[in-house]
Amino acid sequence: MAVLTVTQVNTYIKALLAEIPHIRNVYISGEISNFKHYYQSGHMYFTLKDDKSQLKCVMFSSDNYKLKFRPE
């Protein structure tokens, strides 16, 4: 059994997703829940969900300034 570092797994997943053309620029629609904005770092953590699934998400401070609304 191979033991990988977190960096290795993230690098592998990033490479896989980069190879799929229709997922490079994707928008996801869902209800925001469990929203937490850490003002010291600026990062936002939340869950996007619909009636069948959920995605745990993070929006780093370097992207937060692009928002035209405040998530709740």
PDB file of C-alpha atoms in Angstrom:
ATOM      1  CA  MET A   1       0.000   0.000   0.000  1.00  0.00           C
ATOM      2  CA  ALA A   2       1.392   3.394  -1.016  1.00  0.00           C
ATOM      3  CA  VAL A   3       1.491   6.192   1.547  1.00  0.00           C
ATOM      4  CA  LEU A   4       1.133   9.625  -0.038  1.00  0.00           C
ATOM      5  CA  THR A   5       1.527  13.073   1.441  1.00  0.00           C
ATOM      6  CA  VAL A   6      -1.316  15.595   1.340  1.00  0.00           C
ATOM      7  CA  THR A   7       0.670  17.581  -1.237  1.00  0.00           C
ATOM      8  CA  GLN A   8       1.043  14.524  -3.463  1.00  0.00           C
ATOM      9  CA  VAL A   9      -2.691  13.810  -3.349  1.00  0.00           C
ATOM     10  CA  ASN A  10      -3.598  17.437  -4.090  1.00  0.00           C
ATOM     11  CA  THR A  11      -1.110  17.585  -6.959  1.00  0.00           C
ATOM     12  CA  TYR A  12      -2.534  14.372  -8.416  1.00  0.00           C
ATOM     13  CA  ILE A  13      -6.151  15.559  -8.143  1.00  0.00           C
ATOM     14  CA  LYS A  14      -5.282  18.951  -9.651  1.00  0.00           C
ATOM     15  CA  ALA A  15      -3.593  17.236 -12.616  1.00  0.00           C
ATOM     16  CA  LEU A  16      -6.581  14.939 -13.135  1.00  0.00           C
ATOM     17  CA  LEU A  17      -9.059  17.821 -13.101  1.00  0.00           C
ATOM     18  CA  ALA A  18      -6.896  19.902 -15.428  1.00  0.00           C
ATOM     19  CA  GLU A  19      -7.142  17.139 -18.050  1.00  0.00           C
ATOM     20  CA  ILE A  20     -10.953  17.355 -18.198  1.00  0.00           C
ATOM     21  CA  PRO A  21     -11.782  20.321 -20.494  1.00  0.00           C
ATOM     22  CA  HIS A  22     -15.406  20.801 -19.452  1.00  0.00           C
ATOM     23  CA  ILE A  23     -14.527  21.043 -15.747  1.00  0.00           C
ATOM     24  CA  ARG A  24     -11.788  23.690 -15.981  1.00  0.00           C
ATOM     25  CA  ASN A  25     -14.197  26.614 -15.708  1.00  0.00           C
ATOM     26  CA  VAL A  26     -17.244  25.349 -13.891  1.00  0.00           C
ATOM     27  CA  TYR A  27     -19.847  27.090 -11.753  1.00  0.00           C
ATOM     28  CA  ILE A  28     -21.634  25.183  -9.024  1.00  0.00           C
ATOM     29  CA  SER A  29     -25.113  26.035  -7.818  1.00  0.00           C
ATOM     30  CA  GLY A  30     -26.202  25.010  -4.345  1.00  0.00           C
ATOM     31  CA  GLU A  31     -27.322  26.114  -0.929  1.00  0.00           C
ATOM     32  CA  ILE A  32     -24.600  27.458   1.364  1.00  0.00           C
ATOM     33  CA  SER A  33     -24.526  25.966   4.855  1.00  0.00           C
ATOM     34  CA  ASN A  34     -22.060  25.862   7.752  1.00  0.00           C
ATOM     35  CA  PHE A  35     -20.550  29.165   6.568  1.00  0.00           C
ATOM     36  CA  LYS A  36     -17.583  30.449   8.571  1.00  0.00           C
ATOM     37  CA  HIS A  37     -15.460  33.475   7.658  1.00  0.00           C
ATOM     38  CA  TYR A  38     -12.142  33.614   9.450  1.00  0.00           C
ATOM     39  CA  TYR A  39     -11.398  37.319   9.350  1.00  0.00           C
ATOM     40  CA  GLN A  40      -7.799  37.004  10.505  1.00  0.00           C
ATOM     41  CA  SER A  41      -6.825  34.847   7.517  1.00  0.00           C
ATOM     42  CA  GLY A  42      -9.682  36.003   5.282  1.00  0.00           C
ATOM     43  CA  HIS A  43     -10.550  32.440   4.297  1.00  0.00           C
ATOM     44  CA  MET A  44     -14.162  31.288   4.051  1.00  0.00           C
ATOM     45  CA  TYR A  45     -15.229  27.725   4.799  1.00  0.00           C
ATOM     46  CA  PHE A  46     -18.676  26.387   3.896  1.00  0.00           C
ATOM     47  CA  THR A  47     -20.672  23.496   2.518  1.00  0.00           C
ATOM     48  CA  LEU A  48     -22.525  23.658  -0.813  1.00  0.00           C
ATOM     49  CA  LYS A  49     -25.446  21.279  -0.938  1.00  0.00           C
ATOM     50  CA  ASP A  50     -28.489  20.228  -2.884  1.00  0.00           C
ATOM     51  CA  ASP A  51     -31.142  17.673  -2.054  1.00  0.00           C
ATOM     52  CA  LYS A  52     -28.843  14.694  -2.738  1.00  0.00           C
ATOM     53  CA  SER A  53     -25.215  15.696  -2.159  1.00  0.00           C
ATOM     54  CA  GLN A  54     -22.837  18.124  -0.528  1.00  0.00           C
ATOM     55  CA  LEU A  55     -19.374  19.560  -1.167  1.00  0.00           C
ATOM     56  CA  LYS A  56     -17.113  20.887   1.568  1.00  0.00           C
ATOM     57  CA  CYS A  57     -15.501  24.068   0.268  1.00  0.00           C
ATOM     58  CA  VAL A  58     -12.930  26.693   1.058  1.00  0.00           C
ATOM     59  CA  MET A  59     -12.555  30.076  -0.604  1.00  0.00           C
ATOM     60  CA  PHE A  60      -9.165  31.569   0.050  1.00  0.00           C
ATOM     61  CA  SER A  61      -8.790  35.245   0.865  1.00  0.00           C
ATOM     62  CA  SER A  62      -7.116  35.896  -2.501  1.00  0.00           C
ATOM     63  CA  ASP A  63     -10.445  35.057  -4.207  1.00  0.00           C
ATOM     64  CA  ASN A  64     -12.879  36.594  -1.712  1.00  0.00           C
ATOM     65  CA  TYR A  65     -12.496  40.108  -3.108  1.00  0.00           C
ATOM     66  CA  LYS A  66     -14.135  38.935  -6.366  1.00  0.00           C
ATOM     67  CA  LEU A  67     -17.465  38.260  -4.637  1.00  0.00           C
ATOM     68  CA  LYS A  68     -20.332  40.611  -5.388  1.00  0.00           C
ATOM     69  CA  PHE A  69     -22.262  39.400  -2.315  1.00  0.00           C
ATOM     70  CA  ARG A  70     -21.549  38.294   1.220  1.00  0.00           C
ATOM     71  CA  PRO A  71     -22.195  34.567   1.703  1.00  0.00           C
ATOM     72  CA  GLU A  72     -24.347  33.596   4.689  1.00  0.00           C
TER      73      GLU A  72
END
